mmCIF file of C-alpha atoms in Angstrom:
data_model
loop_
_atom_site.group_PDB
_atom_site.id
_atom_site.type_symbol
_atom_site.label_atom_id
_atom_site.label_comp_id
_atom_site.label_asym_id
_atom_site.label_seq_id
_atom_site.Cartn_x
_atom_site.Cartn_y
_atom_site.Cartn_z
ATOM 1 C CA MET A 60 7.029 -32.925 -11.788
ATOM 2 C CA LYS A 61 3.620 -31.210 -12.637
ATOM 3 C CA ALA A 62 3.477 -27.569 -14.346
ATOM 4 C CA ALA A 63 0.960 -25.377 -15.736
ATOM 5 C CA ARG A 64 2.142 -24.262 -18.949
ATOM 6 C CA TYR A 65 0.975 -21.494 -21.185
ATOM 7 C CA TYR A 66 0.523 -22.256 -24.958
ATOM 8 C CA ASP A 67 -1.839 -18.961 -25.901
ATOM 9 C CA ARG A 68 -4.444 -16.633 -24.771
ATOM 10 C CA LYS A 69 -6.980 -18.756 -22.702
ATOM 11 C CA ASP A 70 -4.764 -21.708 -23.278
ATOM 12 C CA ILE A 71 -3.218 -23.158 -19.969
ATOM 13 C CA ARG A 72 -2.358 -26.521 -19.551
ATOM 14 C CA ILE A 73 -1.374 -28.605 -16.590
ATOM 15 C CA GLU A 74 1.412 -31.040 -18.055
ATOM 16 C CA ASP A 75 4.055 -33.128 -16.663
ATOM 17 C CA ILE A 76 7.625 -31.791 -17.539
ATOM 18 C CA PRO A 77 11.196 -32.828 -16.755
ATOM 19 C CA GLU A 78 12.804 -31.673 -13.386
ATOM 20 C CA PRO A 79 15.057 -28.256 -13.994
ATOM 21 C CA GLU A 80 18.769 -29.227 -13.939
ATOM 22 C CA LEU A 81 21.015 -27.767 -10.929
ATOM 23 C CA LEU A 82 23.990 -25.645 -12.771
ATOM 24 C CA PRO A 83 26.617 -24.192 -11.199
ATOM 25 C CA GLY A 84 25.662 -20.632 -9.648
ATOM 26 C CA THR A 85 22.127 -21.817 -8.955
ATOM 27 C CA VAL A 86 19.929 -22.804 -6.648
ATOM 28 C CA ALA A 87 17.111 -25.367 -6.630
ATOM 29 C CA ILE A 88 13.805 -24.825 -4.938
ATOM 30 C CA ASP A 89 10.694 -27.321 -3.899
ATOM 31 C CA VAL A 90 7.799 -24.554 -4.459
ATOM 32 C CA ALA A 91 5.649 -24.242 -1.304
ATOM 33 C CA TRP A 92 3.056 -21.213 -2.509
ATOM 34 C CA CYS A 93 2.839 -19.621 -5.660
ATOM 35 C CA GLY A 94 0.295 -16.464 -6.279
ATOM 36 C CA ILE A 95 -1.864 -15.525 -9.261
ATOM 37 C CA CYS A 96 -1.118 -12.264 -10.233
ATOM 38 C CA GLY A 97 -2.980 -9.551 -12.330
ATOM 39 C CA THR A 98 -0.286 -9.652 -14.581
ATOM 40 C CA ASP A 99 -1.029 -13.711 -15.510
ATOM 41 C CA LEU A 100 -4.899 -12.847 -15.722
ATOM 42 C CA HIS A 101 -3.894 -10.245 -18.370
ATOM 43 C CA GLU A 102 -2.051 -12.969 -20.219
ATOM 44 C CA TYR A 103 -4.733 -15.073 -19.975
ATOM 45 C CA LEU A 104 -7.409 -13.001 -21.514
ATOM 46 C CA GLU A 105 -5.392 -10.778 -23.778
ATOM 47 C CA GLY A 106 -1.912 -12.359 -23.949
ATOM 48 C CA PRO A 107 0.642 -12.950 -24.988
ATOM 49 C CA ILE A 108 2.031 -9.470 -23.207
ATOM 50 C CA PHE A 109 5.196 -10.633 -21.313
ATOM 51 C CA ILE A 110 5.227 -13.958 -22.738
ATOM 52 C CA PRO A 111 7.112 -14.431 -25.763
ATOM 53 C CA PRO A 112 4.887 -16.019 -28.506
ATOM 54 C CA ALA A 113 5.157 -19.523 -30.049
ATOM 55 C CA GLY A 114 8.148 -19.356 -32.318
ATOM 56 C CA HIS A 115 9.614 -15.571 -31.020
ATOM 57 C CA PRO A 116 12.107 -16.628 -28.402
ATOM 58 C CA HIS A 117 13.033 -14.153 -25.721
ATOM 59 C CA PRO A 118 16.501 -12.760 -26.326
ATOM 60 C CA ILE A 119 17.926 -13.632 -22.787
ATOM 61 C CA SER A 120 15.734 -16.876 -21.979
ATOM 62 C CA HIS A 121 15.970 -18.326 -25.464
ATOM 63 C CA GLU A 122 12.470 -19.352 -24.903
ATOM 64 C CA SER A 123 8.648 -18.737 -26.152
ATOM 65 C CA ALA A 124 5.412 -20.388 -25.735
ATOM 66 C CA PRO A 125 4.605 -22.712 -24.078
ATOM 67 C CA VAL A 126 6.164 -21.684 -20.745
ATOM 68 C CA THR A 127 5.519 -22.279 -17.266
ATOM 69 C CA MET A 128 4.043 -19.719 -15.204
ATOM 70 C CA GLY A 129 3.924 -18.014 -11.986
ATOM 71 C CA HIS A 130 6.380 -15.536 -10.552
ATOM 72 C CA GLU A 131 4.781 -14.834 -6.814
ATOM 73 C CA PHE A 132 6.354 -17.861 -5.129
ATOM 74 C CA SER A 133 8.095 -19.156 -2.175
ATOM 75 C CA GLY A 134 9.664 -22.390 -1.556
ATOM 76 C CA THR A 135 12.659 -24.284 0.208
ATOM 77 C CA ILE A 136 16.418 -24.933 -1.061
ATOM 78 C CA THR A 137 16.662 -28.328 -2.070
ATOM 79 C CA ALA A 138 20.257 -28.134 -3.445
ATOM 80 C CA LEU A 139 22.826 -25.579 -4.033
ATOM 81 C CA GLY A 140 24.901 -25.391 -7.268
ATOM 82 C CA GLU A 141 28.618 -25.192 -7.602
ATOM 83 C CA GLY A 142 30.017 -21.893 -6.124
ATOM 84 C CA VAL A 143 26.715 -21.143 -4.085
ATOM 85 C CA THR A 144 28.109 -21.166 -0.233
ATOM 86 C CA ASP A 145 26.134 -18.508 1.499
ATOM 87 C CA LEU A 146 22.626 -20.207 1.523
ATOM 88 C CA LYS A 147 21.630 -23.590 3.143
ATOM 89 C CA VAL A 148 19.517 -26.432 2.439
ATOM 90 C CA GLY A 149 16.012 -26.434 4.116
ATOM 91 C CA GLU A 150 16.344 -22.428 3.856
ATOM 92 C CA ASN A 151 13.063 -21.100 3.114
ATOM 93 C CA VAL A 152 13.140 -18.364 0.475
ATOM 94 C CA VAL A 153 11.265 -16.275 -2.233
ATOM 95 C CA VAL A 154 12.784 -15.229 -5.702
ATOM 96 C CA GLU A 155 12.838 -12.009 -7.447
ATOM 97 C CA PRO A 156 11.676 -13.461 -10.414
ATOM 98 C CA TYR A 157 13.828 -11.503 -13.167
ATOM 99 C CA ILE A 158 15.255 -12.678 -16.392
ATOM 100 C CA ILE A 159 18.160 -10.225 -16.938
ATOM 101 C CA ALA A 160 21.257 -10.578 -19.150
ATOM 102 C CA GLU A 161 24.402 -11.640 -17.188
ATOM 103 C CA ASP A 162 26.368 -8.495 -17.531
ATOM 104 C CA VAL A 163 23.690 -6.212 -15.957
ATOM 105 C CA ASP A 164 24.875 -4.819 -12.662
ATOM 106 C CA THR A 165 21.958 -5.854 -10.051
ATOM 107 C CA SER A 166 24.072 -4.344 -7.026
ATOM 108 C CA PRO A 167 22.159 -2.094 -4.507
ATOM 109 C CA GLY A 168 21.138 1.236 -6.084
ATOM 110 C CA GLN A 169 20.973 0.193 -9.516
ATOM 111 C CA SER A 170 17.834 0.466 -11.801
ATOM 112 C CA TYR A 171 18.663 -2.981 -13.356
ATOM 113 C CA GLN A 172 14.632 -3.616 -13.671
ATOM 114 C CA LEU A 173 14.892 -0.906 -16.645
ATOM 115 C CA SER A 174 17.545 -3.216 -18.743
ATOM 116 C CA GLU A 175 17.323 -3.968 -22.337
ATOM 117 C CA ASN A 176 14.950 -7.070 -22.679
ATOM 118 C CA MET A 177 14.235 -7.194 -19.184
ATOM 119 C CA ASN A 178 11.433 -9.784 -18.255
ATOM 120 C CA PHE A 179 10.285 -12.151 -15.872
ATOM 121 C CA ILE A 180 10.856 -15.887 -14.572
ATOM 122 C CA GLY A 181 7.342 -17.553 -14.961
ATOM 123 C CA LEU A 182 6.446 -15.138 -17.905
ATOM 124 C CA GLY A 183 9.676 -15.125 -20.187
ATOM 125 C CA GLY A 184 10.592 -18.517 -19.394
ATOM 126 C CA ARG A 185 13.479 -20.457 -17.017
ATOM 127 C CA GLY A 186 10.628 -22.101 -15.055
ATOM 128 C CA GLY A 187 8.014 -20.744 -12.884
ATOM 129 C CA GLY A 188 6.359 -20.983 -9.375
ATOM 130 C CA LEU A 189 3.593 -22.889 -10.902
ATOM 131 C CA ALA A 190 5.410 -25.898 -10.864
ATOM 132 C CA GLU A 191 6.793 -28.384 -8.309
ATOM 133 C CA LYS A 192 10.432 -27.165 -8.682
ATOM 134 C CA ILE A 193 12.611 -24.273 -9.692
ATOM 135 C CA VAL A 194 16.207 -23.789 -10.492
ATOM 136 C CA VAL A 195 17.268 -20.269 -10.430
ATOM 137 C CA GLU A 196 20.445 -18.019 -10.087
ATOM 138 C CA ARG A 197 21.688 -17.279 -6.752
ATOM 139 C CA ARG A 198 21.128 -13.516 -7.176
ATOM 140 C CA TRP A 199 17.710 -13.495 -7.038
ATOM 141 C CA VAL A 200 17.149 -16.031 -4.128
ATOM 142 C CA HIS A 201 16.279 -14.272 -0.944
ATOM 143 C CA PRO A 202 16.158 -15.860 2.416
ATOM 144 C CA ILE A 203 12.762 -14.956 4.547
ATOM 145 C CA GLY A 204 13.649 -16.480 8.058
ATOM 146 C CA ASP A 205 10.320 -17.785 9.842
ATOM 147 C CA ILE A 206 7.789 -15.947 7.676
ATOM 148 C CA PRO A 207 5.333 -18.691 7.004
ATOM 149 C CA LEU A 208 5.738 -20.225 3.287
ATOM 150 C CA ASP A 209 2.092 -19.420 2.541
ATOM 151 C CA GLU A 210 2.221 -15.737 3.287
ATOM 152 C CA ALA A 211 5.773 -15.260 1.610
ATOM 153 C CA ALA A 212 4.116 -15.897 -1.898
ATOM 154 C CA LEU A 213 2.977 -12.293 -1.404
ATOM 155 C CA ILE A 214 6.475 -10.854 -1.038
ATOM 156 C CA GLU A 215 6.871 -10.309 -4.596
ATOM 157 C CA PRO A 216 3.457 -8.243 -5.193
ATOM 158 C CA LEU A 217 4.271 -6.569 -1.998
ATOM 159 C CA ALA A 218 7.882 -5.443 -3.829
ATOM 160 C CA VAL A 219 6.268 -4.200 -6.480
ATOM 161 C CA ALA A 220 4.351 -1.844 -4.132
ATOM 162 C CA HIS A 221 7.063 -0.978 -2.137
ATOM 163 C CA HIS A 222 8.734 0.065 -5.434
ATOM 164 C CA ALA A 223 5.933 2.014 -6.947
ATOM 165 C CA VAL A 224 5.839 3.716 -3.303
ATOM 166 C CA SER A 225 9.473 5.037 -3.442
ATOM 167 C CA ARG A 226 8.797 5.895 -6.977
ATOM 168 C CA SER A 227 5.996 8.536 -5.640
ATOM 169 C CA GLY A 228 8.618 10.221 -3.085
ATOM 170 C CA ALA A 229 5.561 9.668 -0.820
ATOM 171 C CA THR A 230 6.407 10.773 2.983
ATOM 172 C CA ALA A 231 4.938 10.469 6.311
ATOM 173 C CA GLY A 232 1.722 12.946 7.066
ATOM 174 C CA GLN A 233 1.105 13.039 3.451
ATOM 175 C CA VAL A 234 -2.338 11.949 1.935
ATOM 176 C CA ALA A 235 -2.907 9.317 -0.934
ATOM 177 C CA ILE A 236 -5.692 8.190 -3.006
ATOM 178 C CA VAL A 237 -5.492 4.682 -4.403
ATOM 179 C CA GLY A 238 -7.746 3.458 -7.624
ATOM 180 C CA GLY A 239 -8.344 0.053 -7.250
ATOM 181 C CA ALA A 240 -8.417 -2.567 -3.869
ATOM 182 C CA GLY A 241 -6.962 -5.715 -6.080
ATOM 183 C CA PRO A 242 -4.263 -7.352 -4.507
ATOM 184 C CA ILE A 243 -1.591 -4.332 -5.631
ATOM 185 C CA GLY A 244 -3.848 -1.646 -4.607
ATOM 186 C CA LEU A 245 -4.221 -3.092 -1.214
ATOM 187 C CA LEU A 246 -0.540 -3.843 -0.901
ATOM 188 C CA THR A 247 0.402 -0.425 -2.079
ATOM 189 C CA ALA A 248 -1.916 0.698 0.598
ATOM 190 C CA ALA A 249 -0.645 -1.306 3.247
ATOM 191 C CA VAL A 250 3.055 0.158 2.446
ATOM 192 C CA LEU A 251 1.309 3.592 2.391
ATOM 193 C CA LYS A 252 0.036 2.993 5.728
ATOM 194 C CA ALA A 253 3.473 1.595 7.016
ATOM 195 C CA THR A 254 4.908 4.520 5.669
ATOM 196 C CA GLY A 255 2.730 7.129 7.679
ATOM 197 C CA LEU A 256 0.541 8.149 5.332
ATOM 198 C CA THR A 257 -3.316 8.931 5.567
ATOM 199 C CA VAL A 258 -4.847 6.580 2.734
ATOM 200 C CA TYR A 259 -7.778 6.503 0.598
ATOM 201 C CA ILE A 260 -9.146 3.875 -1.493
ATOM 202 C CA SER A 261 -11.592 3.956 -4.336
ATOM 203 C CA GLU A 262 -12.993 0.428 -5.404
ATOM 204 C CA LEU A 263 -16.875 -1.160 -6.228
ATOM 205 C CA SER A 264 -16.286 -5.002 -5.193
ATOM 206 C CA GLU A 265 -17.750 -5.293 -2.079
ATOM 207 C CA ALA A 266 -15.093 -8.018 -0.982
ATOM 208 C CA ARG A 267 -12.250 -5.968 -1.723
ATOM 209 C CA LYS A 268 -14.018 -2.714 -0.003
ATOM 210 C CA SER A 269 -14.708 -4.719 3.157
ATOM 211 C CA MET A 270 -10.968 -6.302 3.153
ATOM 212 C CA ALA A 271 -9.644 -2.745 2.466
ATOM 213 C CA GLU A 272 -11.475 -1.688 5.820
ATOM 214 C CA SER A 273 -10.766 -4.881 7.773
ATOM 215 C CA THR A 274 -6.901 -4.958 7.210
ATOM 216 C CA GLY A 275 -6.683 -1.174 7.801
ATOM 217 C CA VAL A 276 -5.111 -0.233 5.021
ATOM 218 C CA ALA A 277 -7.382 2.355 4.335
ATOM 219 C CA ASP A 278 -8.773 5.325 6.488
ATOM 220 C CA ALA A 279 -11.436 5.558 4.151
ATOM 221 C CA VAL A 280 -13.082 3.346 1.384
ATOM 222 C CA LEU A 281 -14.832 5.407 -1.447
ATOM 223 C CA ASP A 282 -17.297 3.838 -3.633
ATOM 224 C CA PRO A 283 -17.903 5.783 -7.266
ATOM 225 C CA ARG A 284 -21.472 4.793 -6.878
ATOM 226 C CA GLU A 285 -21.875 6.825 -3.999
ATOM 227 C CA GLY A 286 -20.875 10.014 -5.128
ATOM 228 C CA ASN A 287 -17.729 11.733 -7.113
ATOM 229 C CA VAL A 288 -14.536 10.421 -5.580
ATOM 230 C CA ALA A 289 -12.655 13.445 -6.405
ATOM 231 C CA ASP A 290 -14.985 15.705 -4.803
ATOM 232 C CA LYS A 291 -14.939 13.408 -1.259
ATOM 233 C CA VAL A 292 -11.259 13.155 -1.374
ATOM 234 C CA ARG A 293 -11.356 17.253 -1.392
ATOM 235 C CA GLU A 294 -13.899 17.167 1.161
ATOM 236 C CA LEU A 295 -11.669 15.103 3.108
ATOM 237 C CA THR A 296 -8.485 17.168 2.673
ATOM 238 C CA GLU A 297 -10.445 20.816 3.041
ATOM 239 C CA GLY A 298 -10.244 21.476 -0.569
ATOM 240 C CA ARG A 299 -6.608 20.553 -1.025
ATOM 241 C CA GLY A 300 -7.091 17.206 -2.803
ATOM 242 C CA ALA A 301 -4.251 13.948 -2.345
ATOM 243 C CA ASP A 302 -0.686 14.344 -2.458
ATOM 244 C CA VAL A 303 -0.089 11.023 -4.141
ATOM 245 C CA GLY A 304 -1.958 8.810 -6.457
ATOM 246 C CA PHE A 305 -1.837 5.816 -7.367
ATOM 247 C CA GLU A 306 -3.745 3.906 -10.603
ATOM 248 C CA CYS A 307 -3.775 -0.119 -9.676
ATOM 249 C CA SER A 308 -6.687 -0.903 -11.626
ATOM 250 C CA SER A 309 -5.755 -0.450 -15.182
ATOM 251 C CA VAL A 310 -9.355 0.961 -15.710
ATOM 252 C CA PRO A 311 -9.258 4.278 -17.484
ATOM 253 C CA VAL A 312 -12.201 6.287 -15.494
ATOM 254 C CA VAL A 313 -10.015 5.221 -12.491
ATOM 255 C CA LEU A 314 -7.187 6.861 -13.896
ATOM 256 C CA ASP A 315 -9.667 10.114 -14.792
ATOM 257 C CA THR A 316 -10.601 10.009 -11.135
ATOM 258 C CA ILE A 317 -6.985 10.154 -9.597
ATOM 259 C CA LEU A 318 -5.659 12.551 -11.803
ATOM 260 C CA ASP A 319 -8.853 14.795 -10.748
ATOM 261 C CA ALA A 320 -8.330 13.878 -6.945
ATOM 262 C CA VAL A 321 -4.998 15.023 -6.593
ATOM 263 C CA ARG A 322 -4.036 18.493 -5.916
ATOM 264 C CA PRO A 323 -1.903 20.670 -8.299
ATOM 265 C CA GLY A 324 1.673 19.749 -8.599
ATOM 266 C CA ALA A 325 0.702 16.080 -6.863
ATOM 267 C CA VAL A 326 2.480 12.897 -8.209
ATOM 268 C CA VAL A 327 0.356 10.247 -9.843
ATOM 269 C CA VAL A 328 2.196 6.515 -10.351
ATOM 270 C CA ASN A 329 0.730 4.230 -12.698
ATOM 271 C CA VAL A 330 1.361 0.888 -11.066
ATOM 272 C CA SER A 331 -1.153 -1.468 -13.324
ATOM 273 C CA ILE A 332 0.078 -3.424 -16.082
ATOM 274 C CA TRP A 333 -2.299 -2.341 -19.120
ATOM 275 C CA GLY A 334 -3.347 -4.783 -21.967
ATOM 276 C CA HIS A 335 -4.561 -1.713 -24.199
ATOM 277 C CA LYS A 336 -3.680 1.830 -24.506
ATOM 278 C CA PRO A 337 -5.887 4.079 -22.282
ATOM 279 C CA GLU A 338 -6.986 7.806 -22.963
ATOM 280 C CA VAL A 339 -5.096 10.225 -20.421
ATOM 281 C CA ASP A 340 -6.709 13.313 -19.601
ATOM 282 C CA MET A 341 -3.684 15.337 -20.874
ATOM 283 C CA PRO A 342 -5.421 19.131 -19.985
ATOM 284 C CA LYS A 343 -5.943 18.483 -16.448
ATOM 285 C CA LEU A 344 -2.439 16.835 -16.584
ATOM 286 C CA VAL A 345 -0.668 20.155 -17.806
ATOM 287 C CA LEU A 346 -3.240 22.618 -15.904
ATOM 288 C CA LYS A 347 -2.144 20.800 -12.876
ATOM 289 C CA GLU A 348 1.246 20.430 -13.299
ATOM 290 C CA ILE A 349 0.775 16.699 -12.551
ATOM 291 C CA ASP A 350 3.903 14.544 -12.591
ATOM 292 C CA LEU A 351 2.662 11.276 -13.962
ATOM 293 C CA ARG A 352 5.204 8.257 -13.340
ATOM 294 C CA GLY A 353 5.536 4.789 -14.235
ATOM 295 C CA THR A 354 6.762 1.747 -12.371
ATOM 296 C CA ILE A 355 7.616 -1.564 -13.221
ATOM 297 C CA GLY A 356 8.650 -4.667 -10.807
ATOM 298 C CA TYR A 357 11.072 -3.655 -8.155
ATOM 299 C CA ALA A 358 15.240 -3.235 -7.998
ATOM 300 C CA GLY A 359 16.809 -3.796 -4.592
ATOM 301 C CA ASP A 360 13.178 -3.800 -2.891
ATOM 302 C CA HIS A 361 13.030 -7.433 -1.369
ATOM 303 C CA PRO A 362 15.227 -7.069 1.661
ATOM 304 C CA ALA A 363 12.986 -3.965 2.718
ATOM 305 C CA THR A 364 9.981 -5.718 1.558
ATOM 306 C CA ILE A 365 10.918 -8.860 3.568
ATOM 307 C CA GLU A 366 11.694 -6.407 6.722
ATOM 308 C CA LEU A 367 8.277 -5.167 6.640
ATOM 309 C CA VAL A 368 6.588 -8.616 6.976
ATOM 310 C CA GLN A 369 8.742 -9.777 9.795
ATOM 311 C CA SER A 370 8.631 -6.913 11.753
ATOM 312 C CA GLY A 371 4.557 -7.273 11.890
ATOM 313 C CA LYS A 372 4.230 -3.645 10.225
ATOM 314 C CA ILE A 373 2.278 -5.298 7.117
ATOM 315 C CA LYS A 374 0.386 -8.726 7.648
ATOM 316 C CA VAL A 375 -0.007 -10.188 4.230
ATOM 317 C CA ALA A 376 -1.872 -13.137 5.428
ATOM 318 C CA ASP A 377 -4.905 -10.618 5.788
ATOM 319 C CA PHE A 378 -4.954 -10.449 2.135
ATOM 320 C CA ILE A 379 -5.211 -14.346 1.303
ATOM 321 C CA THR A 380 -8.523 -15.296 0.376
ATOM 322 C CA GLY A 381 -8.115 -18.795 -1.452
ATOM 323 C CA ARG A 382 -5.492 -21.819 -1.539
ATOM 324 C CA ILE A 383 -5.994 -24.473 -4.417
ATOM 325 C CA GLY A 384 -3.768 -27.095 -5.963
ATOM 326 C CA LEU A 385 -2.181 -27.011 -9.576
ATOM 327 C CA ASP A 386 -4.971 -29.112 -10.968
ATOM 328 C CA GLU A 387 -7.760 -26.200 -9.826
ATOM 329 C CA LEU A 388 -5.789 -23.322 -11.471
ATOM 330 C CA ILE A 389 -8.133 -22.576 -13.811
ATOM 331 C CA THR A 390 -11.585 -23.202 -12.565
ATOM 332 C CA GLY A 391 -10.825 -22.442 -8.855
ATOM 333 C CA GLY A 392 -8.155 -19.662 -9.694
ATOM 334 C CA PHE A 393 -8.244 -18.050 -12.901
ATOM 335 C CA ASP A 394 -11.924 -18.153 -13.504
ATOM 336 C CA GLU A 395 -12.694 -17.229 -9.852
ATOM 337 C CA LEU A 396 -10.400 -14.155 -9.932
ATOM 338 C CA ILE A 397 -12.108 -13.059 -13.663
ATOM 339 C CA ASN A 398 -15.720 -13.992 -12.842
ATOM 340 C CA ASN A 399 -16.312 -13.689 -9.224
ATOM 341 C CA ASN A 400 -13.696 -10.578 -7.737
ATOM 342 C CA GLU A 401 -16.520 -9.622 -5.539
ATOM 343 C CA GLU A 402 -15.594 -12.478 -3.396
ATOM 344 C CA ASN A 403 -11.973 -13.306 -4.329
ATOM 345 C CA VAL A 404 -8.937 -11.053 -3.876
ATOM 346 C CA LYS A 405 -5.545 -13.265 -3.760
ATOM 347 C CA ILE A 406 -5.628 -16.903 -4.207
ATOM 348 C CA ILE A 407 -2.724 -18.876 -3.833
ATOM 349 C CA VAL A 408 -1.770 -22.316 -5.342
ATOM 350 C CA ASN A 409 0.315 -25.320 -4.134
ATOM 351 C CA PRO A 410 1.835 -26.541 -6.811
ATOM 352 C CA ARG A 411 2.150 -29.849 -5.236
ATOM 353 C CA ALA A 412 -1.500 -30.370 -4.111
#
């Protein structure tokens, strides 16, 4: 089968590899669509980060580069391993793409995303969505009902956004500022709007500003080139500032802007994955008693996220700007998202095309 294999920084190859083996307790899936994530771009430009370098296998997957990429994917069940009785062949599903030790409790309410040596399918090994087929443990498989498979490829990043909003403690009636209108920033704004918040987004890209406006996920889109974003947020909130902030860009000046734009005592959640250590305005953090929180992945967020899409509260189709085949992954996917983000927001890949 065809698969996108990560060897090293700026070295991803489309190769033919053996199909994965169905084992007891696992589910075989034909991949329909897989999104290209900002984390994938970081791995390509700055990695390996989550991907174990060649010769340094991950302690749970026991794999190292080259590994198959792709962790935002949807597909159709083709076979069930021994002991899997609560799913059906032909059922459409998404995968919560974790690599977590077998003895970690992943039941509702558990913070399994923080377990030792946690990694992600499609980064730390165990196959990936940028391949024609994959086999995964039953516990990571979520049925999606009648959600179209292309739209379902955005369930995983939407779950990231859902978890970030949960981490913030944001409630209806509050005001949020989101820094960056890439896919995660836009989806975070979508969850915030569905929760009942007023949402402001800071963004430079014309395409991404336009998408924030056309999808209705922002009450106002603020361009830093057109004035001080923090001052504008204070103007819009009668001098108070935002109640919660979300850093979704991995750009230091955006983090500074968020810390400036929130009110004293506010919560700021860092959602982005950083390829370097940024400077943080600690005096502002201290003097305003800002609660700066990290967030990683999700934990039990997929069912609620799927329900947001099924109910129509969030229309993920609006965020897809490109559909390509696997052979176009670098030229039509990675290069476009890196060099032409004025025109692209979310590109999804059909591994069978």
